[in-house]
Coordinates of C-alpha atoms in Angstrom, one line a residue:
M64 CA -8.9 44.2 1.3
I65 CA -11.7 46.7 0.9
G66 CA -15.3 45.7 1.7
G67 CA -18.0 44.8 4.2
G68 CA -18.7 41.5 2.4
A69 CA -17.6 38.0 3.6
S70 CA -13.9 39.0 4.2
G71 CA -14.7 42.0 6.3
V72 CA -17.6 40.3 8.3
L73 CA -15.4 37.2 9.0
T74 CA -12.6 39.4 10.2
A75 CA -14.9 41.4 12.4
I76 CA -16.5 38.3 13.9
N77 CA -13.0 37.0 14.9
L78 CA -12.0 40.4 16.3
L79 CA -15.1 40.6 18.5
T80 CA -14.7 37.0 19.9
I81 CA -11.0 36.4 20.1
P82 CA -9.8 35.9 23.8
G83 CA -7.9 39.0 24.9
G84 CA -9.6 41.3 22.4
E85 CA -12.0 42.8 24.8
Q86 CA -10.5 46.2 24.3
V87 CA -10.7 46.0 20.4
A88 CA -13.1 48.4 18.9
V89 CA -14.2 47.6 15.3
T90 CA -15.6 49.8 12.7
I91 CA -16.8 48.4 9.3
H92 CA -17.0 50.9 6.5
E93 CA -19.3 49.5 3.7
A94 CA -20.7 51.8 0.9
S95 CA -23.9 50.0 0.6
G96 CA -24.4 49.7 4.3
I97 CA -25.4 46.2 3.9
L98 CA -23.1 43.6 5.3
G99 CA -22.2 40.0 4.3
R100 CA -23.2 40.3 0.7
G101 CA -20.4 41.8 -1.5
I102 CA -20.3 40.6 -5.1
A103 CA -20.2 36.9 -4.3
Y104 CA -23.3 36.7 -2.1
G105 CA -25.2 39.8 -3.2
T106 CA -27.4 37.9 -5.7
C107 CA -31.1 37.5 -4.8
D108 CA -31.7 34.7 -7.3
P109 CA -32.3 31.4 -5.2
R110 CA -30.9 29.4 -8.2
H111 CA -27.5 30.7 -7.7
L112 CA -25.8 28.2 -5.5
L113 CA -22.6 28.1 -3.5
N114 CA -19.9 26.0 -5.1
V115 CA -18.6 24.7 -1.8
R116 CA -20.5 22.1 0.2
A117 CA -22.5 23.5 3.1
R118 CA -20.5 21.4 5.7
H119 CA -17.3 23.3 4.7
M120 CA -18.8 26.9 4.8
S121 CA -18.8 27.7 8.6
A122 CA -17.7 31.0 9.6
W123 CA -15.6 29.5 12.3
T124 CA -12.4 27.5 11.9
D125 CA -13.1 25.5 14.9
V126 CA -17.0 24.9 14.6
P127 CA -17.4 23.2 11.2
S128 CA -21.2 22.5 11.7
D129 CA -22.1 26.2 12.5
L130 CA -23.7 26.9 9.1
L131 CA -25.6 23.7 9.2
E132 CA -26.9 24.4 12.7
W133 CA -27.9 28.0 11.6
A134 CA -29.7 26.5 8.6
A135 CA -31.6 24.1 10.8
R136 CA -32.6 26.9 13.2
T137 CA -33.8 29.1 10.4
G138 CA -35.9 26.5 8.7
R139 CA -33.8 25.8 5.8
D140 CA -33.5 22.3 4.4
V141 CA -29.9 21.5 3.8
D142 CA -27.8 18.4 3.3
P143 CA -24.3 18.7 4.8
Q144 CA -23.0 17.7 1.3
G145 CA -25.4 20.0 -0.4
F146 CA -25.1 23.5 -1.9
L147 CA -27.0 26.4 -0.3
P148 CA -28.2 29.4 -2.2
R149 CA -25.7 32.2 -2.2
R150 CA -28.1 34.6 -0.7
D151 CA -28.6 32.3 2.3
F152 CA -24.9 32.5 3.0
A153 CA -25.1 36.2 3.3
A154 CA -28.0 35.9 5.6
Y155 CA -25.8 33.6 7.7
L156 CA -23.0 35.9 7.8
Q157 CA -25.4 38.7 8.9
D158 CA -26.8 36.6 11.6
T159 CA -23.5 35.4 12.9
L160 CA -22.1 38.9 13.2
A161 CA -25.3 40.1 14.9
S162 CA -24.9 37.3 17.4
V163 CA -21.6 38.5 18.5
A164 CA -21.9 42.2 18.1
D165 CA -21.9 44.5 21.1
H166 CA -20.9 48.2 21.8
R167 CA -17.5 47.7 20.3
L168 CA -18.8 47.3 16.7
T169 CA -19.7 50.3 14.5
V170 CA -21.1 50.0 11.0
R171 CA -20.8 53.1 8.7
A172 CA -22.4 53.3 5.3
G173 CA -20.3 55.2 2.9
R174 CA -17.2 55.0 0.7
V175 CA -13.8 55.3 2.2
D176 CA -11.8 57.8 -0.1
D177 CA -8.5 58.0 1.7
I178 CA -6.5 56.7 4.6
V179 CA -3.8 59.1 5.9
P180 CA -0.9 58.1 8.1
L181 CA -0.4 60.1 11.2
D182 CA 2.9 61.3 12.5
G183 CA 2.5 59.6 15.8
G184 CA 1.3 56.3 14.5
G185 CA -2.2 55.2 13.4
Y186 CA -4.3 56.6 10.6
E187 CA -7.0 59.0 9.7
V188 CA -9.9 57.4 7.7
H189 CA -11.7 59.7 5.4
A190 CA -15.1 58.3 4.4
S191 CA -18.1 60.3 2.9
G192 CA -17.1 63.6 4.4
T193 CA -16.2 62.2 7.9
V194 CA -12.9 61.7 9.5
S195 CA -12.1 59.2 12.2
V196 CA -8.8 57.8 13.7
T197 CA -7.7 54.3 14.0
D198 CA -4.6 52.4 15.0
S199 CA -4.9 49.6 12.4
V200 CA -6.7 48.9 9.1
V201 CA -7.9 45.8 7.5
L202 CA -8.4 46.0 3.8
A203 CA -11.2 43.5 3.1
Y204 CA -12.7 44.6 -0.4
G205 CA -13.1 41.3 -1.9
N206 CA -13.3 41.2 -5.7
Q207 CA -13.0 44.5 -7.6
E208 CA -15.3 45.5 -10.5
P209 CA -14.9 43.4 -13.7
R210 CA -11.9 44.2 -15.9
A211 CA -12.6 46.1 -19.1
L212 CA -13.4 43.9 -22.1
V213 CA -10.7 44.4 -24.8
V214 CA -11.3 43.5 -28.4
D215 CA -8.5 43.5 -30.9
G216 CA -6.3 45.5 -28.5
D217 CA -8.8 48.2 -27.6
V218 CA -11.3 48.5 -24.8
L219 CA -14.8 47.9 -25.9
P220 CA -16.6 51.3 -25.8
P221 CA -20.1 51.8 -24.2
A222 CA -23.1 50.8 -26.3
S223 CA -26.6 49.9 -25.7
W224 CA -25.8 46.2 -26.3
H225 CA -22.6 46.3 -24.2
V226 CA -23.1 44.9 -20.7
A227 CA -19.9 45.7 -19.0
N228 CA -20.8 44.2 -15.6
P229 CA -22.3 40.7 -15.6
W230 CA -24.2 41.5 -12.3
D231 CA -26.2 44.2 -14.0
L232 CA -29.1 41.8 -14.2
A233 CA -31.5 44.8 -14.7
A234 CA -30.0 45.6 -18.1
L235 CA -30.4 41.9 -19.1
H236 CA -33.8 41.9 -17.8
L237 CA -34.9 44.6 -20.1
L238 CA -33.8 42.6 -23.2
P239 CA -36.6 40.9 -25.5
G240 CA -38.0 37.5 -24.6
D241 CA -36.4 36.1 -27.8
S242 CA -33.0 37.7 -27.4
T243 CA -29.5 36.3 -27.9
A244 CA -26.7 37.2 -25.7
V245 CA -22.9 36.5 -26.1
F246 CA -21.3 36.0 -22.8
V247 CA -17.4 36.4 -22.9
G248 CA -16.2 34.0 -20.3
T249 CA -17.4 30.6 -19.1
G250 CA -16.7 30.7 -15.3
L251 CA -19.0 30.6 -12.3
T252 CA -20.3 34.2 -12.7
A253 CA -21.1 33.6 -16.4
I254 CA -23.1 30.5 -15.4
D255 CA -25.1 32.3 -12.7
T256 CA -25.8 35.2 -15.0
A257 CA -26.9 32.9 -17.7
I258 CA -29.3 30.9 -15.4
T259 CA -31.2 34.2 -14.5
F260 CA -31.2 35.4 -18.1
L261 CA -32.5 32.1 -19.6
E262 CA -34.9 31.4 -16.9
E263 CA -36.7 34.7 -17.4
H264 CA -37.9 33.6 -20.8
P265 CA -37.9 30.2 -22.6
S266 CA -36.9 31.7 -26.0
R267 CA -33.8 33.3 -25.0
R268 CA -30.4 32.1 -26.1
V269 CA -26.8 32.5 -24.8
V270 CA -23.5 31.8 -26.6
M271 CA -20.6 31.5 -24.3
V272 CA -17.1 32.0 -25.5
S273 CA -13.7 31.6 -23.8
R274 CA -10.2 30.8 -25.0
H275 CA -10.5 27.1 -24.2
G276 CA -14.3 26.8 -23.9
F277 CA -14.1 25.0 -20.5
L278 CA -17.0 25.1 -18.3
P279 CA -16.2 24.5 -14.6
E280 CA -16.3 20.8 -13.7
T281 CA -19.1 19.5 -11.6
H282 CA -19.2 18.3 -8.0
V283 CA -20.4 14.7 -7.5
G284 CA -23.6 14.4 -5.4
Q285 CA -21.9 12.7 -2.5
Q286 CA -18.1 13.0 -2.0
S287 CA -17.3 10.1 0.4
T288 CA -13.7 9.1 -0.3
A289 CA -10.7 11.2 0.7
W290 CA -7.3 11.3 -0.8
V291 CA -4.1 12.2 0.9
S292 CA -1.3 13.2 -1.5
P293 CA 2.4 13.1 -0.5
T294 CA 3.8 16.5 0.7
I295 CA 4.9 18.7 -2.2
T296 CA 8.6 19.7 -1.8
G297 CA 11.0 21.8 -3.6
P298 CA 12.7 22.5 -5.9
L299 CA 9.5 22.9 -8.0
D300 CA 8.5 24.5 -11.3
A301 CA 5.2 25.0 -12.9
D302 CA 5.3 21.9 -15.2
R303 CA 6.4 19.6 -12.3
L304 CA 3.5 20.9 -10.2
A305 CA 1.0 20.1 -13.0
A306 CA 2.6 16.7 -13.5
F307 CA 2.4 16.0 -9.8
F308 CA -1.4 16.6 -9.9
G309 CA -1.7 14.3 -12.9
E310 CA 0.3 11.5 -11.2
Q311 CA -1.9 11.7 -8.2
V312 CA -5.0 11.5 -10.2
V313 CA -3.8 8.4 -11.9
A314 CA -2.8 6.9 -8.6
A315 CA -6.1 7.7 -7.1
Q316 CA -8.1 6.3 -10.1
A317 CA -6.1 3.1 -9.8
Q318 CA -7.7 2.7 -6.3
G319 CA -11.1 3.6 -7.4
V320 CA -10.9 7.1 -6.1
D321 CA -12.4 10.1 -8.0
W322 CA -10.2 12.8 -9.3
R323 CA -12.1 15.3 -7.3
A324 CA -10.9 13.8 -4.1
V325 CA -7.3 14.5 -5.4
V326 CA -8.1 18.1 -5.9
D327 CA -9.7 18.5 -2.5
G328 CA -6.9 16.6 -0.9
L329 CA -4.3 19.0 -2.5
R330 CA -6.0 22.1 -1.3
P331 CA -4.3 22.4 2.1
Q332 CA -1.0 22.2 0.3
T333 CA -1.8 24.7 -2.5
Q334 CA -0.4 27.8 -0.7
A335 CA 2.8 26.1 0.3
A336 CA 3.3 24.8 -3.3
W337 CA 2.8 28.4 -4.6
Q338 CA 5.6 29.5 -2.3
L339 CA 7.9 27.0 -3.8
L340 CA 7.5 28.5 -7.3
D341 CA 9.8 31.5 -8.1
L342 CA 8.2 34.4 -9.9
D343 CA 8.9 33.3 -13.4
E344 CA 7.4 29.8 -12.8
R345 CA 4.3 31.4 -11.2
R346 CA 3.9 33.3 -14.4
R347 CA 4.3 30.1 -16.4
F348 CA 1.8 28.3 -14.3
L349 CA -0.7 31.1 -14.9
E350 CA -0.1 31.0 -18.6
K351 CA -0.1 27.3 -19.2
H352 CA -1.9 25.4 -16.4
A353 CA -4.0 27.8 -14.3
R354 CA -7.2 27.4 -16.3
H355 CA -7.0 23.6 -16.3
W356 CA -6.6 23.7 -12.5
E357 CA -9.3 26.4 -11.8
V358 CA -12.1 24.5 -13.7
R359 CA -11.4 21.5 -11.6
R360 CA -10.8 23.3 -8.3
H361 CA -13.9 25.7 -8.5
R362 CA -16.6 23.3 -9.5
M363 CA -20.2 23.9 -9.8
A364 CA -23.2 22.3 -7.8
P365 CA -24.8 19.2 -9.5
E366 CA -28.1 21.1 -9.7
V367 CA -26.4 23.9 -11.7
A368 CA -24.7 21.5 -14.0
A369 CA -28.0 19.8 -14.6
R370 CA -29.6 23.2 -15.6
L371 CA -26.8 23.8 -18.0
E372 CA -27.2 20.4 -19.6
D373 CA -30.9 21.0 -20.2
Y374 CA -30.1 24.4 -21.8
Q375 CA -27.6 22.8 -24.1
A376 CA -29.9 20.0 -25.1
E377 CA -32.6 22.6 -26.0
G378 CA -30.1 24.5 -28.1
R379 CA -30.5 27.6 -25.8
L380 CA -26.8 27.5 -24.5
V381 CA -23.8 27.1 -26.8
V382 CA -20.3 27.0 -25.4
L383 CA -17.5 27.9 -27.9
A384 CA -13.7 27.8 -27.7
G385 CA -12.2 31.0 -29.2
G386 CA -12.1 34.7 -28.6
V387 CA -13.9 37.9 -29.5
H388 CA -11.8 39.2 -32.5
R389 CA -14.1 41.9 -33.7
V390 CA -17.5 43.4 -32.8
V391 CA -19.5 45.3 -35.3
D392 CA -22.1 47.9 -34.0
R393 CA -25.5 47.2 -35.5
G394 CA -27.3 49.9 -33.5
E395 CA -29.5 48.1 -31.0
R396 CA -27.6 44.8 -31.6
C397 CA -24.1 43.8 -32.5
E398 CA -22.3 41.3 -34.7
V399 CA -19.6 39.3 -32.8
H400 CA -16.9 37.6 -34.6
I401 CA -15.4 34.7 -32.6
G402 CA -12.9 33.2 -34.9
Q403 CA -11.6 29.6 -35.1
G404 CA -14.1 28.9 -37.9
H405 CA -17.2 29.9 -36.0
A406 CA -19.8 31.9 -37.8
P407 CA -20.5 35.5 -36.5
V408 CA -23.1 35.9 -34.0
V409 CA -25.7 38.6 -34.1
A410 CA -26.7 39.5 -30.5
D411 CA -28.8 41.7 -28.5
A412 CA -26.2 41.9 -25.8
L413 CA -22.4 41.3 -25.3
V414 CA -21.8 40.4 -21.6
N415 CA -18.3 40.9 -20.1
C416 CA -17.9 37.8 -17.9
T417 CA -14.1 37.8 -18.0
G418 CA -13.7 38.1 -14.2
P419 CA -12.8 40.8 -11.7
S420 CA -10.1 43.2 -12.3
T421 CA -7.0 42.3 -10.2
D422 CA -4.4 44.9 -11.1
I423 CA -4.7 47.7 -8.6
S424 CA -2.4 49.9 -10.8
R425 CA -5.2 50.1 -13.3
S426 CA -8.0 50.5 -10.7
G427 CA -10.0 53.6 -10.7
D428 CA -11.1 53.0 -7.1
P429 CA -10.5 56.3 -5.1
L430 CA -9.2 54.6 -2.1
L431 CA -6.7 52.3 -3.9
L432 CA -5.6 55.3 -6.0
A433 CA -4.9 57.2 -2.8
L434 CA -3.0 54.3 -1.1
R435 CA -0.9 53.8 -4.0
E436 CA 0.0 57.6 -4.2
R437 CA 0.8 57.5 -0.4
G438 CA 3.1 54.5 -0.9
I439 CA 1.0 52.4 1.4
A440 CA -0.3 49.9 -1.3
S441 CA 1.3 48.4 -4.2
P442 CA 0.4 45.5 -6.7
D443 CA 2.0 42.2 -6.4
P444 CA 4.5 41.3 -9.1
L445 CA 1.8 39.3 -10.9
C446 CA -0.9 42.0 -10.6
L447 CA -3.2 39.6 -9.0
G448 CA -3.8 41.8 -6.0
L449 CA -1.9 43.7 -3.2
S450 CA 1.7 43.1 -2.3
T451 CA 1.6 41.4 1.0
T452 CA 3.5 39.1 3.3
T453 CA 2.3 35.5 3.6
D454 CA 0.4 36.5 6.7
G455 CA -1.4 39.4 5.1
A456 CA 0.7 42.5 6.2
L457 CA 0.8 45.0 3.5
L458 CA 4.1 45.7 1.7
D459 CA 4.9 49.2 0.3
P460 CA 6.4 49.7 -3.2
H461 CA 9.9 49.2 -1.7
G462 CA 9.0 45.8 -0.1
Q463 CA 8.8 47.2 3.5
L464 CA 6.2 46.4 5.9
V465 CA 3.3 49.0 6.4
A466 CA 2.7 49.2 10.0
G467 CA -0.9 48.4 11.1
F468 CA -2.1 47.5 7.5
Y469 CA -3.4 44.0 6.7
A470 CA -5.3 42.4 3.8
V471 CA -7.8 39.5 3.8
G472 CA -9.2 37.5 0.9
P473 CA -9.0 37.8 -2.9
P474 CA -6.3 40.6 -3.0
R475 CA -3.8 38.2 -1.5
K476 CA -4.2 35.9 -4.4
G477 CA -0.8 36.9 -5.9
T478 CA 1.0 36.0 -2.6
L479 CA -1.0 32.8 -1.8
W480 CA -2.9 31.8 -4.9
E481 CA -5.6 30.1 -3.0
S482 CA -7.2 33.0 -1.4
T483 CA -10.8 33.5 -2.6
A484 CA -12.9 30.8 -1.0
I485 CA -14.4 30.9 2.5
P486 CA -12.3 28.1 4.0
E487 CA -9.2 30.1 3.3
I488 CA -10.7 33.5 4.0
R489 CA -12.0 32.5 7.4
T490 CA -8.4 31.2 8.3
Q491 CA -7.0 34.6 7.2
A492 CA -9.5 36.4 9.2
A493 CA -8.6 34.6 12.4
E494 CA -4.9 35.1 11.8
V495 CA -5.3 38.7 11.2
A496 CA -7.5 39.0 14.4
R497 CA -4.6 37.4 16.4
A498 CA -2.1 39.9 15.0
Q499 CA -4.4 42.7 16.0
V500 CA -4.8 41.6 19.5
A501 CA -1.0 41.6 19.8
L502 CA -1.1 45.4 19.1
L503 CA -3.6 46.4 21.8
P504 CA -4.9 48.9 22.6
L505 CA -6.3 49.8 19.2
R506 CA -9.4 50.4 17.1
V507 CA -9.6 48.2 13.9
F508 CA -11.3 49.3 10.7
A509 CA -12.5 46.9 7.9
T510 CA -12.8 49.4 5.1
G511 CA -15.0 48.9 2.0
R512 CA -17.1 50.1 -0.6

């Protein structure tokens, strides 16, 4: 994974503190030079909240209260079952890394353009005109840039009203106070961007559209009841996995337990269940069941849901099921045809909230291009990220292990499915750190934009 965001910082923290790792030297390459933020936690808007409770967001697998203790030390009022601002979590990661950093840690601002295998083992890392040598590499790049918005089979071209990146808040800020924006996508990113856009002016309006028109479900204020599901065993197919979830929800509700407890209780089994599905069944799950699972699994904080309800009651937020079938350029505005009987929407902006690109074969990132050309990195069969083993070691295009190359976080989604949230990423970071210590002596690089 490439990045100095959460994935890279958590890996570095583990490498710097793991017993037996005193000889490990760690260099983090981050293009911005600012660690811990990345796309997920780079927002400065305090209304953008985490979608995982504070008690579950510790950087440490064995110290679950660490984030809560940090919040108390730094004067932040936080309920263990509450949801901190995303920007606070970035500050927590920065402080945690600073607390364990010593002479072994180097941070370099700049983009990594290439990583070249050396004949005697190890790699040359080429970054912003400099070259360094390392024994091992951790790709911790998090989520890539948004995938291109496709309308009627063609990539939507640049236009004054086309906001290709939902985090380009500056472009949205410049829109008139009475503007209307169409958001393509109804996930957590669309919600955060809509909040910033709508809160800037009371006359603004957002129309969100996605295939199903599903918003993420909402966390309850206090989750007190747990649910333990039976172990999922094979043989397994996509429909059976979905049915198993439904059966557990029915069983839980019969005992007065909320369905959210079932989702949370299944989380530890998700990666194992994914391994029980063959490739065709994984594809079927993605096509038929994934969105239904995702809106329940990745829920929004109650405070965020309350804002959306207010916007909808005021007529400032409309959520539609459908798709963008046609876009007509009207100069400084556009006319968006959604289909399914919906009237066209004349908008000041069309915002791409379809989610990050995951297919590295289509990526224009210089490092990913170089690693593919060198036969080091390859896409997983579902094009959800990198081809890796279940423990994060990279696989080349022939399915062979790439010595000294690991991935942490979102690029392992194709292998693990559950690989984008902090509880899973911190576990991966600890596992990769243990693998690195087994290779001593070495210098480890977490590389990133």
